[in-house]
Tab-separated table of C-alpha atoms and ligand atoms in Angstrom:
chain	number	residue	atom	x	y	z
A	1	MET	CA	98.502	115.591	154.129
A	2	LYS	CA	99.705	117.615	157.016
A	3	ARG	CA	101.192	116.433	160.221
A	4	SER	CA	101.813	119.232	162.625
A	5	ILE	CA	102.575	117.819	166.020
A	6	CYS	CA	103.460	120.908	167.963
A	7	THR	CA	100.727	123.476	167.805
A	8	VAL	CA	100.835	125.121	171.139
A	9	CYS	CA	104.581	125.277	171.639
A	10	ALA	CA	104.800	128.911	170.730
A	11	LEU	CA	101.711	129.812	172.605
A	12	ILE	CA	102.648	129.588	176.223
A	13	PHE	CA	103.293	133.040	177.493
A	14	CYS	CA	105.782	132.368	180.177
A	15	LEU	CA	109.046	134.193	179.763
A	16	LEU	CA	110.994	131.244	180.993
A	17	ALA	CA	114.294	133.055	181.134
A	18	GLY	CA	112.907	135.567	183.561
A	19	CYS	CA	110.633	133.194	185.393
A	20	GLY	CA	111.721	134.230	188.865
A	21	GLY	CA	111.425	131.501	191.462
A	22	PRO	CA	114.739	130.576	192.979
A	23	ALA	CA	115.787	128.330	190.093
A	24	SER	CA	114.320	126.478	187.137
A	25	ALA	CA	115.238	123.733	184.689
A	26	SER	CA	113.665	122.595	181.420
A	27	THR	CA	113.706	119.541	179.234
A	28	ASP	CA	112.575	119.196	175.592
A	29	PHE	CA	111.986	115.741	174.226
A	30	PHE	CA	109.895	113.647	171.847
A	31	SER	CA	107.613	110.998	173.282
A	32	MET	CA	104.093	109.648	172.694
A	33	ASP	CA	104.469	110.741	169.078
A	34	THR	CA	104.699	114.428	169.939
A	35	PHE	CA	107.060	117.146	171.185
A	36	MET	CA	107.132	117.853	174.878
A	37	THR	CA	108.600	120.529	177.136
A	38	ILE	CA	108.616	120.355	180.909
A	39	THR	CA	109.876	123.175	183.120
A	40	ALA	CA	110.150	122.882	186.889
A	41	TRP	CA	111.103	125.377	189.574
A	42	ALA	CA	112.867	124.537	192.819
A	43	GLU	CA	115.075	126.018	195.541
A	44	ASN	CA	118.174	125.415	193.440
A	45	GLU	CA	119.023	124.387	189.916
A	46	ALA	CA	120.087	120.848	190.816
A	47	ASP	CA	116.717	120.137	192.427
A	48	ALA	CA	114.827	121.613	189.474
A	49	GLN	CA	116.948	119.524	187.115
A	50	ALA	CA	116.237	116.396	189.145
A	51	VAL	CA	112.487	116.987	188.820
A	52	VAL	CA	112.544	117.412	185.035
A	53	THR	CA	114.862	114.431	184.561
A	54	GLN	CA	112.491	112.295	186.614
A	55	ALA	CA	109.500	113.695	184.712
A	56	GLU	CA	111.006	112.887	181.310
A	57	ARG	CA	111.798	109.342	182.458
A	58	ARG	CA	108.258	108.912	183.789
A	59	VAL	CA	106.725	110.026	180.478
A	60	ASN	CA	108.940	107.634	178.515
A	61	ASP	CA	108.014	104.775	180.857
A	62	LEU	CA	104.355	105.643	180.379
A	63	ASN	CA	104.833	105.637	176.628
A	64	ASN	CA	105.944	102.011	176.966
A	65	ALA	CA	102.996	101.239	179.226
A	66	LEU	CA	100.322	102.955	177.148
A	67	SER	CA	101.335	102.682	173.482
A	68	ARG	CA	99.843	99.834	171.489
A	69	GLN	CA	102.607	100.294	168.898
A	70	ILE	CA	105.313	98.954	171.210
A	71	GLU	CA	105.317	95.268	170.359
A	72	ALA	CA	106.675	93.936	173.621
A	73	GLY	CA	104.584	96.414	175.616
A	74	PRO	CA	101.620	95.463	177.810
A	75	LEU	CA	98.980	97.002	175.557
A	76	ALA	CA	100.230	95.183	172.447
A	77	GLN	CA	100.228	91.974	174.518
A	78	LEU	CA	96.641	92.564	175.580
A	79	ASN	CA	95.619	93.273	171.985
A	80	ALA	CA	97.399	90.133	170.743
A	81	ALA	CA	96.037	87.824	173.457
A	82	GLY	CA	93.009	86.677	171.449
A	83	GLY	CA	90.643	87.137	174.374
A	84	GLN	CA	92.881	85.489	176.973
A	85	THR	CA	93.391	87.154	180.364
A	86	VAL	CA	96.554	89.269	180.553
A	87	THR	CA	98.264	90.715	183.617
A	88	LEU	CA	99.073	94.334	182.854
A	89	ASP	CA	101.555	96.871	184.134
A	90	PRO	CA	99.772	98.809	186.944
A	91	ASP	CA	99.885	102.053	184.906
A	92	THR	CA	98.386	100.298	181.887
A	93	TYR	CA	95.609	98.853	184.033
A	94	ASP	CA	94.965	102.167	185.742
A	95	ALA	CA	94.820	104.136	182.473
A	96	LEU	CA	92.608	101.470	180.904
A	97	SER	CA	90.255	101.606	183.898
A	98	ARG	CA	90.062	105.390	183.630
A	99	ALA	CA	89.424	105.137	179.891
A	100	VAL	CA	86.526	102.727	180.497
A	101	GLU	CA	85.126	105.035	183.184
A	102	TYR	CA	85.161	108.035	180.809
A	103	ALA	CA	83.731	105.921	177.993
A	104	ALA	CA	80.744	105.065	180.178
A	105	LEU	CA	80.383	108.677	181.318
A	106	THR	CA	80.357	110.001	177.737
A	107	GLY	CA	77.960	107.346	176.458
A	108	GLY	CA	80.718	105.895	174.295
A	109	ALA	CA	81.643	109.127	172.482
A	110	PHE	CA	85.067	108.517	173.999
A	111	ASP	CA	85.848	104.875	173.341
A	112	PRO	CA	89.291	103.290	173.832
A	113	THR	CA	88.483	100.473	171.390
A	114	THR	CA	88.617	102.582	168.227
A	115	ALA	CA	91.957	100.965	167.231
A	116	PRO	CA	90.464	99.010	164.282
A	117	LEU	CA	89.116	102.294	162.886
A	118	SER	CA	92.494	104.042	163.234
A	119	ASP	CA	94.160	101.105	161.475
A	120	LEU	CA	91.562	100.987	158.726
A	121	TRP	CA	91.600	104.690	157.874
A	122	GLY	CA	95.365	105.021	158.343
A	123	ILE	CA	95.147	108.706	159.279
A	124	GLY	CA	98.661	110.102	159.639
A	125	THR	CA	100.179	107.379	157.444
A	126	ASP	CA	100.990	107.368	153.734
A	127	GLN	CA	98.187	104.840	153.191
A	128	ALA	CA	95.396	107.106	154.455
A	129	ALA	CA	92.237	106.663	152.359
A	130	VAL	CA	88.458	106.446	152.677
A	131	PRO	CA	87.634	102.734	153.163
A	132	SER	CA	84.596	100.877	151.844
A	133	GLN	CA	81.442	100.828	153.975
A	134	ALA	CA	81.816	97.050	154.275
A	135	ALA	CA	85.288	97.477	155.748
A	136	ILE	CA	84.022	100.159	158.155
A	137	ASP	CA	81.179	97.872	159.258
A	138	GLU	CA	83.603	95.013	159.834
A	139	ALA	CA	85.899	97.221	161.949
A	140	LEU	CA	82.901	98.612	163.850
A	141	SER	CA	81.767	95.115	164.806
A	142	HIS	CA	84.804	94.945	167.139
A	143	VAL	CA	84.421	98.463	168.568
A	144	GLY	CA	82.753	98.981	171.942
A	145	TYR	CA	84.242	99.619	175.365
A	146	GLU	CA	81.908	96.948	176.833
A	147	ASN	CA	84.330	94.487	175.250
A	148	ILE	CA	86.967	95.427	177.823
A	149	GLU	CA	86.739	93.243	180.910
A	150	LEU	CA	88.582	94.626	183.916
A	151	LEU	CA	89.122	91.711	186.257
A	152	GLY	CA	90.996	93.354	189.147
A	153	ASN	CA	94.583	92.638	190.233
A	154	ASN	CA	95.807	94.373	187.057
A	155	GLN	CA	94.207	91.675	184.926
A	156	ALA	CA	92.070	92.324	181.876
A	157	ARG	CA	90.816	90.611	178.755
A	158	LEU	CA	89.259	91.743	175.503
A	159	LEU	CA	86.081	90.192	174.120
A	160	ASN	CA	84.815	90.077	170.576
A	161	GLY	CA	88.139	90.807	168.884
A	162	ALA	CA	88.364	94.257	170.502
A	163	GLN	CA	91.635	96.187	170.261
A	164	VAL	CA	92.563	98.933	172.721
A	165	ASP	CA	94.111	102.284	171.808
A	166	LEU	CA	94.821	104.720	174.654
A	167	GLY	CA	95.919	107.552	172.319
A	168	GLY	CA	92.914	109.616	173.371
A	169	ILE	CA	93.929	109.693	177.041
A	170	GLY	CA	97.644	108.808	177.222
A	171	LYS	CA	99.103	112.315	177.201
A	172	GLY	CA	96.596	113.435	179.811
A	173	TYR	CA	97.446	110.480	182.015
A	174	ALA	CA	101.143	111.312	181.608
A	175	THR	CA	100.548	114.986	182.445
A	176	ASP	CA	98.919	113.972	185.736
A	177	ALA	CA	101.812	111.624	186.474
A	178	VAL	CA	104.352	114.385	185.863
A	179	ALA	CA	102.388	116.816	188.039
A	180	ALA	CA	102.633	114.340	190.911
A	181	LEU	CA	106.429	114.730	190.857
A	182	ARG	CA	106.525	118.456	191.437
A	183	ALA	CA	106.120	118.667	195.232
A	184	ASP	CA	104.596	122.107	195.755
A	185	ALA	CA	106.852	124.099	193.438
A	186	PRO	CA	105.650	125.546	190.118
A	187	MET	CA	105.720	123.379	187.015
A	188	LEU	CA	104.691	123.884	183.408
A	189	ALA	CA	104.288	120.660	181.446
A	190	GLN	CA	103.482	120.746	177.766
A	191	LEU	CA	102.909	117.287	176.354
A	192	GLY	CA	101.815	118.072	172.802
A	193	GLY	CA	98.305	119.500	173.055
A	194	ASN	CA	98.123	118.673	176.770
A	195	ILE	CA	99.287	121.388	179.098
A	196	GLY	CA	99.537	121.268	182.863
A	197	ALA	CA	100.228	124.560	184.672
A	198	TYR	CA	100.812	124.102	188.383
A	199	GLY	CA	101.660	126.359	191.284
A	200	GLN	CA	102.011	130.109	190.988
A	201	ASN	CA	103.596	131.285	187.726
A	202	PRO	CA	106.761	133.002	189.009
A	203	SER	CA	106.845	135.378	186.020
A	204	SER	CA	103.338	136.800	186.238
A	205	GLU	CA	102.058	139.301	188.759
A	206	ASP	CA	98.847	137.441	189.487
A	207	GLY	CA	100.535	134.020	189.524
A	208	LEU	CA	98.396	132.791	186.628
A	209	TRP	CA	99.660	130.967	183.557
A	210	THR	CA	98.480	132.196	180.176
A	211	ILE	CA	97.841	129.474	177.611
A	212	GLY	CA	97.105	130.386	173.993
A	213	LEU	CA	94.411	128.606	171.992
A	214	ALA	CA	95.744	127.764	168.548
A	215	GLU	CA	94.059	129.091	165.414
A	216	PRO	CA	92.910	125.932	163.595
A	217	ASP	CA	94.391	126.716	160.181
A	218	ASN	CA	97.417	128.572	161.420
A	219	SER	CA	98.513	127.006	164.634
A	220	ALA	CA	101.370	129.459	165.101
A	221	ASN	CA	98.670	132.075	165.795
A	222	TYR	CA	96.370	132.125	168.757
A	223	ILE	CA	92.744	133.154	168.800
A	224	ALA	CA	92.252	133.450	172.549
A	225	MET	CA	94.079	133.050	175.813
A	226	LEU	CA	93.134	131.084	178.902
A	227	HIS	CA	94.395	132.165	182.314
A	228	VAL	CA	94.775	129.208	184.649
A	229	CYS	CA	96.475	127.945	187.793
A	230	ASP	CA	96.754	124.340	189.021
A	231	GLN	CA	94.832	123.154	186.015
A	232	SER	CA	95.356	121.256	182.826
A	233	VAL	CA	94.358	122.681	179.445
A	234	VAL	CA	93.836	120.063	176.739
A	235	THR	CA	92.954	120.673	173.111
A	236	SER	CA	91.844	118.241	170.406
A	237	GLY	CA	91.438	119.504	166.866
A	238	ASP	CA	90.882	118.362	163.297
A	239	TYR	CA	94.051	120.125	162.132
A	240	GLU	CA	96.685	117.886	163.704
A	241	ARG	CA	96.463	114.674	161.707
A	242	TYR	CA	94.281	114.470	158.648
A	243	PHE	CA	93.986	113.964	154.917
A	244	GLU	CA	91.592	115.490	152.437
A	245	GLN	CA	89.622	113.710	149.743
A	246	ASP	CA	86.958	115.283	147.512
A	247	GLY	CA	86.955	118.408	149.655
A	248	VAL	CA	86.267	116.530	152.902
A	249	ARG	CA	88.727	116.552	155.759
A	250	TYR	CA	89.249	113.165	157.392
A	251	HIS	CA	91.003	113.518	160.734
A	252	HIS	CA	92.038	111.255	163.603
A	253	ILE	CA	89.058	111.513	165.969
A	254	PHE	CA	86.495	108.825	165.173
A	255	ASP	CA	82.806	108.791	165.908
A	256	PRO	CA	82.360	105.277	167.310
A	257	SER	CA	78.721	105.300	166.204
A	258	THR	CA	79.573	105.744	162.496
A	259	GLY	CA	83.124	104.438	162.189
A	260	ALA	CA	84.201	107.639	160.399
A	261	PRO	CA	86.030	110.770	161.558
A	262	ALA	CA	83.541	112.945	163.455
A	263	GLN	CA	82.041	115.614	161.193
A	264	THR	CA	80.273	118.015	163.510
A	265	GLY	CA	81.327	121.462	162.330
A	266	LEU	CA	83.872	121.760	165.147
A	267	ARG	CA	87.512	122.635	164.524
A	268	SER	CA	88.725	122.189	168.087
A	269	VAL	CA	87.610	121.546	171.632
A	270	THR	CA	89.573	122.584	174.715
A	271	VAL	CA	88.823	121.364	178.228
A	272	VAL	CA	90.171	122.890	181.449
A	273	ASP	CA	90.241	120.497	184.393
A	274	GLU	CA	92.385	119.688	187.433
A	275	LEU	CA	92.811	116.193	186.013
A	276	SER	CA	94.500	116.075	182.638
A	277	ALA	CA	93.408	112.484	181.879
A	278	ARG	CA	89.787	113.500	182.298
A	279	ALA	CA	90.297	116.640	180.210
A	280	ASP	CA	91.969	114.542	177.502
A	281	ALA	CA	89.148	112.009	177.340
A	282	PHE	CA	86.540	114.764	177.396
A	283	THR	CA	88.076	116.807	174.551
A	284	THR	CA	87.939	113.736	172.336
A	285	ALA	CA	84.375	112.944	173.447
A	286	LEU	CA	83.126	116.525	173.042
A	287	PHE	CA	84.642	116.690	169.578
A	288	VAL	CA	82.591	113.606	168.672
A	289	MET	CA	79.405	114.949	170.308
A	290	GLY	CA	79.514	118.267	168.448
A	291	LEU	CA	78.550	121.691	169.757
A	292	GLU	CA	74.964	121.190	170.851
A	293	ARG	CA	75.317	117.829	172.565
A	294	GLY	CA	78.735	118.868	173.833
A	295	LEU	CA	77.405	121.985	175.574
A	296	GLU	CA	74.629	119.910	177.138
A	297	PHE	CA	77.173	117.392	178.393
A	298	CYS	CA	79.322	120.178	179.880
A	299	ALA	CA	76.322	121.662	181.700
A	300	ALA	CA	75.218	118.261	183.024
A	301	HIS	CA	78.706	117.219	184.207
A	302	ASP	CA	80.135	120.572	185.231
A	303	VAL	CA	82.839	120.539	182.539
A	304	ASP	CA	84.696	123.720	181.548
A	305	ALA	CA	85.267	123.800	177.794
A	306	VAL	CA	85.882	125.983	174.746
A	307	PHE	CA	84.428	124.954	171.370
A	308	VAL	CA	85.729	126.462	168.138
A	309	THR	CA	83.420	126.023	165.146
A	310	ASP	CA	84.127	126.072	161.417
A	311	ASP	CA	82.314	129.414	161.132
A	312	LYS	CA	84.993	130.937	163.369
A	313	THR	CA	82.882	131.229	166.486
A	314	ILE	CA	84.174	130.472	169.966
A	315	TYR	CA	81.745	129.043	172.516
A	316	VAL	CA	82.860	129.144	176.146
A	317	THR	CA	81.067	127.375	178.997
A	318	GLU	CA	79.911	129.673	181.742
A	319	GLY	CA	82.424	128.625	184.380
A	320	LEU	CA	85.322	129.512	182.097
A	321	ARG	CA	84.220	132.902	180.770
A	322	GLY	CA	86.194	134.899	183.323
A	323	GLN	CA	89.351	132.976	182.416
A	324	LEU	CA	89.305	133.597	178.649
A	325	THR	CA	90.318	136.663	176.659
A	326	LEU	CA	89.931	136.951	172.909
A	327	SER	CA	93.065	137.864	170.951
A	328	GLU	CA	92.941	141.411	169.629
A	329	ASP	CA	93.755	140.737	165.992
A	330	THR	CA	91.765	137.546	165.423
A	331	SER	CA	88.874	137.134	163.000
A	332	TYR	CA	87.248	134.618	165.375
A	333	VAL	CA	84.358	135.926	167.464
A	334	LEU	CA	82.996	135.000	170.856
A	335	ALA	CA	79.447	133.641	170.854
A	336	GLN	CA	77.132	135.700	173.059
B	1	LIG	P1	95.660	114.020	170.181
B	1	LIG	O1	96.197	112.641	170.404
B	1	LIG	O2	95.994	114.593	168.869
B	1	LIG	O3	95.964	114.925	171.308
B	1	LIG	P2	93.038	113.197	171.038
B	1	LIG	O4	93.332	113.303	172.488
B	1	LIG	O5	91.704	113.702	170.624
B	1	LIG	O6	94.093	113.916	170.137
B	1	LIG	O7	93.159	111.671	170.697
B	1	LIG	C1	93.004	111.200	169.390
B	1	LIG	C2	93.502	109.780	169.388
B	1	LIG	O8	92.651	108.974	170.196
B	1	LIG	C3	93.469	109.173	168.009
B	1	LIG	O9	94.706	109.301	167.366
B	1	LIG	C4	93.119	107.716	168.300
B	1	LIG	O10	94.281	107.027	168.679
B	1	LIG	C5	92.228	107.816	169.504
B	1	LIG	N1	90.799	108.035	169.219
B	1	LIG	C6	90.192	108.413	168.059
B	1	LIG	N2	88.868	108.532	168.212
B	1	LIG	C7	88.601	108.222	169.507
B	1	LIG	C8	87.410	108.167	170.286
B	1	LIG	N3	86.206	108.453	169.784
B	1	LIG	N4	87.542	107.810	171.586
B	1	LIG	C9	88.750	107.528	172.141
B	1	LIG	N5	89.901	107.555	171.466
B	1	LIG	C10	89.836	107.910	170.156
B	2	LIG	MG1	91.938	113.273	174.028
């Protein structure tokens, strides 16, 4: 089993030391089960430091609001309420509402009630194994975002034994929350595989930020670069958390229609969007849909995405082609 939780760290091409702007400050920390780095620029160092300190605190607060693993937290309370109505923290309610919205939009490919599947398969734990079909069917009988009832006034309840997991949207939601703290100054937020690059990059001539796309089997390498500004770049892949059995890779993104990790021939999906929460939900959904359905979804909903397939081909949606350059020494090729 492999658990690599920081794949893009080395791949952001911002020479922070020389990043111009009047002053900058950075913070590195671990939250939401992943490594994070946030850098902010401001008129002076104290102001930049204040922004990153606030940002780190906000992410940690959101971890409490959005993680189902925190026993006293609002999501664990909702999951343990046995169908009773629970009053949630406003962030929990907001993120849950967004998750339900994206679930509906993706026809349930993104579904925040996959918790029983994550628990059953145990991906990322020492107990990871392929369960019996009967156990998968039992878990699936509780899966379905329609089981989430949003009642207004931060109140919600879960029907049919449903259990919520916001892991597929939490880092995106947190990236948006951090971006809201930056005033108008530049900020680069890297929350695991979620990156937010805001304002003009002080160290590049054109003001753009260059974000590397990790090579699936060697995430210290990059296969392509995306050039963005005021956008979030979010990647989901099958190489972060997985185990292998009988030559099959079982990873942490579940197809809610089968109850098993999605097997669609994709290695990763990246979405570029102003809203990181939306990008986060969409990467998970597109990974489940696979290339063909995923490209159709992108065309129908005006989504900018990059799909990397297991035959080392990179598919880029039309709107993003001008923003992507292939790495020179990669064996991956761009689809025509
Ligand atoms: P990562 O958390 O590695 O960035 P994702 O954003 O794709 O990757 O989220 C995967 C997480 O989302 C899983 O660990 C699980 O908690 C949850 N999840 C798995 N499958 C789905 C799905 N189909 N829809 C929504 N959430 C999912
Ligand atoms: Mg996601």
